[in-house]
Coordinates of C-alpha atoms in Angstrom, one line a residue:
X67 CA -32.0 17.3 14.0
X68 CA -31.8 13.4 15.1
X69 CA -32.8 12.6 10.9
X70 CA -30.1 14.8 9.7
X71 CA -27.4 13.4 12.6
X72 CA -28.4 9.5 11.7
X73 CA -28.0 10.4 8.0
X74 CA -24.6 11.8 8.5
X75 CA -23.8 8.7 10.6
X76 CA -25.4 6.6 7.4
X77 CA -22.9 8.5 5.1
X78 CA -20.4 8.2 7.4
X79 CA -20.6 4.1 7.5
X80 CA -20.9 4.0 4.3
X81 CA -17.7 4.9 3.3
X82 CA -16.1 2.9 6.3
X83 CA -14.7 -0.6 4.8
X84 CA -14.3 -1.9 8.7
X85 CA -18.3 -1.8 8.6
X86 CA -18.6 -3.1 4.6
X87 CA -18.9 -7.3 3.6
X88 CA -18.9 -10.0 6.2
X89 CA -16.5 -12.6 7.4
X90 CA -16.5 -16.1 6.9
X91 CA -18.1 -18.6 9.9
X92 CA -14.1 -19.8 10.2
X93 CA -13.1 -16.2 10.6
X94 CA -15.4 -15.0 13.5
X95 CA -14.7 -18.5 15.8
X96 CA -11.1 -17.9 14.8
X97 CA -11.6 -14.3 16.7
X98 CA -13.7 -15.3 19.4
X99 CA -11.1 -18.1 20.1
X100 CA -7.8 -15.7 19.9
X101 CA -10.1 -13.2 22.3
X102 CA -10.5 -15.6 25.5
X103 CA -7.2 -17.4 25.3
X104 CA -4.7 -14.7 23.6
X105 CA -1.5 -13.7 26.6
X106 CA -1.6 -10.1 26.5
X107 CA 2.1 -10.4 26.1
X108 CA 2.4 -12.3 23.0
X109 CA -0.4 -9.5 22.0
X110 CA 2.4 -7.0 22.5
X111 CA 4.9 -8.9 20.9
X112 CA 3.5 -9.4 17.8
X113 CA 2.2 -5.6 17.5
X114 CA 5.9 -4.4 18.3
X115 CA 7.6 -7.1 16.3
X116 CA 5.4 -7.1 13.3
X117 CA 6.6 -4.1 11.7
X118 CA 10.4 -4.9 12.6
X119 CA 10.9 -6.6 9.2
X120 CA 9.3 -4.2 6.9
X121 CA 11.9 -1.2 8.7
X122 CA 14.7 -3.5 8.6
X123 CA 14.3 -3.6 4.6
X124 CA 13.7 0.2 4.5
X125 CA 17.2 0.8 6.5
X126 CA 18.9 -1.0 4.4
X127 CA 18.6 1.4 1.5
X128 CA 20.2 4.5 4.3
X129 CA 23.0 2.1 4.9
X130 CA 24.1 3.3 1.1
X131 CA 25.4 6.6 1.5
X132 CA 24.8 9.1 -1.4
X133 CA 27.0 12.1 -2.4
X134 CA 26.5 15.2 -3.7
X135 CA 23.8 15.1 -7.2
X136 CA 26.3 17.8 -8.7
X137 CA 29.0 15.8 -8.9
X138 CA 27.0 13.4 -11.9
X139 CA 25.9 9.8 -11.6
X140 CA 29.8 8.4 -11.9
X141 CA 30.3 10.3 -8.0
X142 CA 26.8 7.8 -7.3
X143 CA 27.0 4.7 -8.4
X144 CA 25.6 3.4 -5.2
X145 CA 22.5 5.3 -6.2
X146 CA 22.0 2.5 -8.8
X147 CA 22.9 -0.4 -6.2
X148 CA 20.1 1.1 -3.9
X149 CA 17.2 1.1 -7.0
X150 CA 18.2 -2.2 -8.0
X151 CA 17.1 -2.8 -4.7
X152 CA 14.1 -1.2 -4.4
X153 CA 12.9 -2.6 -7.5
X154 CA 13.8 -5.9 -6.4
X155 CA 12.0 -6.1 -3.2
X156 CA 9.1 -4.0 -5.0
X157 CA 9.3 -6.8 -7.9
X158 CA 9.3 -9.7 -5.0
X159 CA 6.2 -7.8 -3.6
X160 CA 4.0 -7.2 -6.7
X161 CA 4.6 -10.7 -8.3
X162 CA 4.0 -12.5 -4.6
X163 CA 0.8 -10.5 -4.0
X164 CA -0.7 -11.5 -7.5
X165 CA 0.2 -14.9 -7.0
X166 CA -1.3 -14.9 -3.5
X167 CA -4.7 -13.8 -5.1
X168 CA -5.1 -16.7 -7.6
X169 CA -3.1 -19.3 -5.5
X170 CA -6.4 -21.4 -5.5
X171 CA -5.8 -21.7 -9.7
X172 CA -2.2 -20.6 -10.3
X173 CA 1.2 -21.5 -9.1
X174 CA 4.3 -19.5 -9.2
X175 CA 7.4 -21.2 -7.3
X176 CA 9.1 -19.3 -4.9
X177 CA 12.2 -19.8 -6.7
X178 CA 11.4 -18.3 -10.0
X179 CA 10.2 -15.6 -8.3
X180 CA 13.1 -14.5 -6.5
X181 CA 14.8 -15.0 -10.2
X182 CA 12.6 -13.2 -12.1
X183 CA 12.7 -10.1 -9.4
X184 CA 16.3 -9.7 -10.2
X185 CA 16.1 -9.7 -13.8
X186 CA 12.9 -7.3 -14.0
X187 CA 15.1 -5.0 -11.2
X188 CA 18.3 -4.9 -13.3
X189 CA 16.3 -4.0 -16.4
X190 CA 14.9 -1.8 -14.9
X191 CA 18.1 -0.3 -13.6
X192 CA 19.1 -0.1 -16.9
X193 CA 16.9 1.5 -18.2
X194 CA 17.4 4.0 -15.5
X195 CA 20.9 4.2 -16.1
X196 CA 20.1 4.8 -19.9
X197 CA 17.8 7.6 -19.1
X198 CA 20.1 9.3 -16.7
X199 CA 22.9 9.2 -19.4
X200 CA 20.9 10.9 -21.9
X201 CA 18.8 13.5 -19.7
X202 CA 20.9 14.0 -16.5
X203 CA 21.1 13.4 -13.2
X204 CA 19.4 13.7 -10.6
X205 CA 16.3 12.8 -13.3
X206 CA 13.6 14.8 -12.8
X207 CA 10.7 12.8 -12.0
X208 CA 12.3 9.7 -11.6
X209 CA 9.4 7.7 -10.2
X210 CA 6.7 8.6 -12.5
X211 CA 9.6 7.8 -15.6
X212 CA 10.5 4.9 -14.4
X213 CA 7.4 3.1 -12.7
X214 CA 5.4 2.1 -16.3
X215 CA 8.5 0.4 -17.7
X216 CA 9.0 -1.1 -14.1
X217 CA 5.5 -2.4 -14.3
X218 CA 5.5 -3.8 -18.1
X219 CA 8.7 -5.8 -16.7
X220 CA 7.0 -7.0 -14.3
X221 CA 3.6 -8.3 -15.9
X222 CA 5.6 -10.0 -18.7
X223 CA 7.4 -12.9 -16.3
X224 CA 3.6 -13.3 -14.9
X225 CA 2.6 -14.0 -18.2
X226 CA 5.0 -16.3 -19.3
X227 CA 4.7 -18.2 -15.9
X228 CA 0.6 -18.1 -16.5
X229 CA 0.0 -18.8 -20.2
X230 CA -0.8 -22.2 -20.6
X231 CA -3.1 -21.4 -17.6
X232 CA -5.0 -18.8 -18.4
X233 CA -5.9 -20.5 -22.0
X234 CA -7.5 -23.3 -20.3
X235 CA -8.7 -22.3 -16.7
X236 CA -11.5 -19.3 -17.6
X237 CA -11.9 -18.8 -13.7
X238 CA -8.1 -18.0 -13.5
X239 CA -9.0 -15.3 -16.2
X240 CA -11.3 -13.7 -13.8
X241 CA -9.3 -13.8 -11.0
X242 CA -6.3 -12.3 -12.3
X243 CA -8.8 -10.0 -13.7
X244 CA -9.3 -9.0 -10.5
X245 CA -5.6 -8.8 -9.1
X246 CA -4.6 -6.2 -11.9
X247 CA -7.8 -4.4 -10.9
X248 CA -6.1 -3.8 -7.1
X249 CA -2.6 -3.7 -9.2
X250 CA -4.3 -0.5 -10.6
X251 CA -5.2 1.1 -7.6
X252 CA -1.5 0.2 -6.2
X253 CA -0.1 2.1 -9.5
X254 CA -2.9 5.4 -8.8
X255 CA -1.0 5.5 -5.7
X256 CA 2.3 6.8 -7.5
X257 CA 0.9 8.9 -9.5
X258 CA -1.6 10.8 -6.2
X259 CA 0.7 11.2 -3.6
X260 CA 4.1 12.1 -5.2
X261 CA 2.2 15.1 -7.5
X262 CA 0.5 16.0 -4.3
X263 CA 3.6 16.1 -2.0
X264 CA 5.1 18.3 -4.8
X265 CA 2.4 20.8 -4.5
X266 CA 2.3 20.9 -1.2
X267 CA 6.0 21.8 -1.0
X268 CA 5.8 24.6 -2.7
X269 CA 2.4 26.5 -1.0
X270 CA 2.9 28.6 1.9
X271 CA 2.5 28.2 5.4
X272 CA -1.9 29.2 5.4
X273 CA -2.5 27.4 2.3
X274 CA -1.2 24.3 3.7
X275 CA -2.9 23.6 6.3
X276 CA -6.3 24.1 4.0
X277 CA -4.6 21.8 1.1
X278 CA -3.2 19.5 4.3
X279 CA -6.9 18.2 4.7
X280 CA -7.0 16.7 0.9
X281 CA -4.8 14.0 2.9
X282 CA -7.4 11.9 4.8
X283 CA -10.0 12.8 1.8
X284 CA -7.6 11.1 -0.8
X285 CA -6.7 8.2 2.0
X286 CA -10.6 7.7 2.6
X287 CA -11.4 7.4 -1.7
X288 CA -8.5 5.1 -2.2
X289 CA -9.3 3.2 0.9
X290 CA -12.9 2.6 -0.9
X291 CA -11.1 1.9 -4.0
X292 CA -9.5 -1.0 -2.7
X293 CA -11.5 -2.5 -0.5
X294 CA -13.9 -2.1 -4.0
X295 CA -11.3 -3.9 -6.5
X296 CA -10.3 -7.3 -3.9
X297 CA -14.0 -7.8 -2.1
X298 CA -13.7 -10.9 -4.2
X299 CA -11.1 -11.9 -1.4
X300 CA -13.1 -12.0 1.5
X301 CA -11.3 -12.3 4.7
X302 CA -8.0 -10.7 3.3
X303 CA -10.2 -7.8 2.4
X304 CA -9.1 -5.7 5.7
X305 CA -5.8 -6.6 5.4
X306 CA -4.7 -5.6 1.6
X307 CA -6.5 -2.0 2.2
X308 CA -4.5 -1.4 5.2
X309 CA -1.0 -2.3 3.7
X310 CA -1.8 -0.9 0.4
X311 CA -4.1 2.4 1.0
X312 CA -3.4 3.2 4.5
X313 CA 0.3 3.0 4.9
X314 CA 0.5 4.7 1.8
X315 CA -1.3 7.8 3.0
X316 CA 0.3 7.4 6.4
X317 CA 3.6 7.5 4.9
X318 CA 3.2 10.3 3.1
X319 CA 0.9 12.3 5.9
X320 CA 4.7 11.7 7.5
X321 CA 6.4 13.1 4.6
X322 CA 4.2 16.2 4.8
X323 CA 4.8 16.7 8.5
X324 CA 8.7 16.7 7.8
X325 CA 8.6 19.1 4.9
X326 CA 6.4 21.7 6.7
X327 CA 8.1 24.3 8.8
X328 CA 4.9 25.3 10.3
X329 CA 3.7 23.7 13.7
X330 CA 0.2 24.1 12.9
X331 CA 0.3 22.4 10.1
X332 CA 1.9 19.7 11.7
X333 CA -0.4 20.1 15.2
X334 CA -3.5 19.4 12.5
X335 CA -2.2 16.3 10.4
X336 CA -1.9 14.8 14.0
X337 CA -5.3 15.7 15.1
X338 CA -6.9 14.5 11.9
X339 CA -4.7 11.2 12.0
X340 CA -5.6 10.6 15.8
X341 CA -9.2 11.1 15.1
X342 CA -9.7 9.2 12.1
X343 CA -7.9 6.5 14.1
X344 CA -10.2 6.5 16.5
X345 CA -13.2 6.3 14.6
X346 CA -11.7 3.6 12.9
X347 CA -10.9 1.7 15.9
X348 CA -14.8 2.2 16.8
X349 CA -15.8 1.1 13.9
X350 CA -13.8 -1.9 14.3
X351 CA -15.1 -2.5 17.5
X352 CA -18.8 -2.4 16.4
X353 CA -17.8 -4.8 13.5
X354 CA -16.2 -7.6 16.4
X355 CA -19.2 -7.4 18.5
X356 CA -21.7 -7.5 15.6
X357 CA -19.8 -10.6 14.4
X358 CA -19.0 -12.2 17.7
X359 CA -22.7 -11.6 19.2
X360 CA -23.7 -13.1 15.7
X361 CA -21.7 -16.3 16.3
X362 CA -23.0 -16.6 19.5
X363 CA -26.8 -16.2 18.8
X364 CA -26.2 -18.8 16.2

């Protein structure tokens, strides 16, 4: 019985990226310094404040009222104003990550990126405009039409900012190599959760809450995925699964919780959610004291 518990805890850590790599020397005295002299009320600050931003930027799109889709696309223009501006901040987004990953070997100035996010946003719009035109609107499937064209726009500034580089750095090569590989697992996203929220729309109440525990299976692969495509990254690791894979799969584990009229169903996506929580906060907790009882021995 205690063999088949500690191999269940084995497969368990292995899947958990809080417990995979390690952290640079600078990273663990940077912790055990924040520990003993962090105020617990700048802790709470930040926590609160922190996500201020990020819902500030998703408001913005609610402040654009839409009216009814019956009424055609010249009743909604504002429905184009909001995409151009979800594209933009998702253009903003995608080129600053990238250039965040090879910042040691390529530079892209601010500037130029802010310009080339409005270009690739309004041809992207256009497109979009162009497509409802000649299909209808609302288009069916919008995100999944739109997204590839959205993301050849996108790489095409990169590479025109980047070409002269790439030709004569071979490390740069590898690194961007290794951006598109966690730009891949950011584009399996769309095309995972949206199909999946579709299905689960249209199940009934029973199979739900059996299709409802996909959720934190799907959330635990693509959490393994990324933490997989950017361990080249180090320290940054932790950070770049949790804004790419977890509020991804929180997000939608919301979306899911809205659409379902059934309490149960709702009563278990919170369970699930609180307990993997918790065992990742464990996890996390093994991982600081492993690391801070390291620094200390050495």
């Amino acid at each position: 019985m205690g063999r088949k518990r500690s191999s269940l805890i084995g497969m368990w850590e292995a899947t958990q990226v809080e417990l995979q790599g390690t952290y640079s020397t600078g990273r663990v005295i940077d912790l055990a310094k924040y520990i003993r002299s962090a105020n617990s009320v700048r802790v709470v600050a930040v926590i609160i404040g922190t996500p201020v931003p990020c819902l500030l930027v998703t408001l913005i799109i609610d402040f654009m009222p839409l009216f009814d889709p019956s009424k055609g696309i010249e009743a909604n223009k504002l429905f184009l104003v909001r995409e151009f501006y979800g594209f933009t901040v998702m253009t903003l987004l995608a080129i600053h990550q990238f250039r965040t990953g090879v910042r040691t070997v390529l530079s892209y100035p601010t500037k130029r990126v802010i310009r080339d996010a409005l270009i690739v946003a309004a041809l992207t719009v256009g497109g979009l405009y162009g497509a409802i035109l000649w299909i209808g609107f609302p288009l069916p499937f919008t995100t999944l039409l739109v997204v590839p064209v959205w993301l050849t726009l996108t790489v095409i500034p990169m590479g025109i900012q980047w070409a002269k580089d790439l030709l004569e750095n071979p490390k740069a090569v590898a690194m961007l190599i290794d951006m598109v590989k966690l730009w891949l697992c950011d584009f399996l996203l769309v095309f995972i959760y949206p199909p999946y929220f579709y299905v689960f729309t249209t199940l009934t109440h029973t199979a739900q809450m059996a299709f409802a525990l996909l959720l934190p299976l799907i959330k635990l692969f693509m959490r393994n995925l990324f933490a997989r495509a950017v361990a080249h990254l180090g320290d940054e690791t932790p950070g770049l699964v949790i804004f790419n894979a977890d509020v991804f799969g929180s997000l939608f584990i919301a979306y899911c919780m809205q659409s379902s009229p059934s309490i149960w169903t709702t009563m278990e996506l919170m369970v699930v959610a609180v307990c993997l929580m918790g065992l990742s906060l464990r996890d996390i907790e093994h991982a600081r004291k492993g690391s801070t009882s390291g620094n200390g021995s050495s």
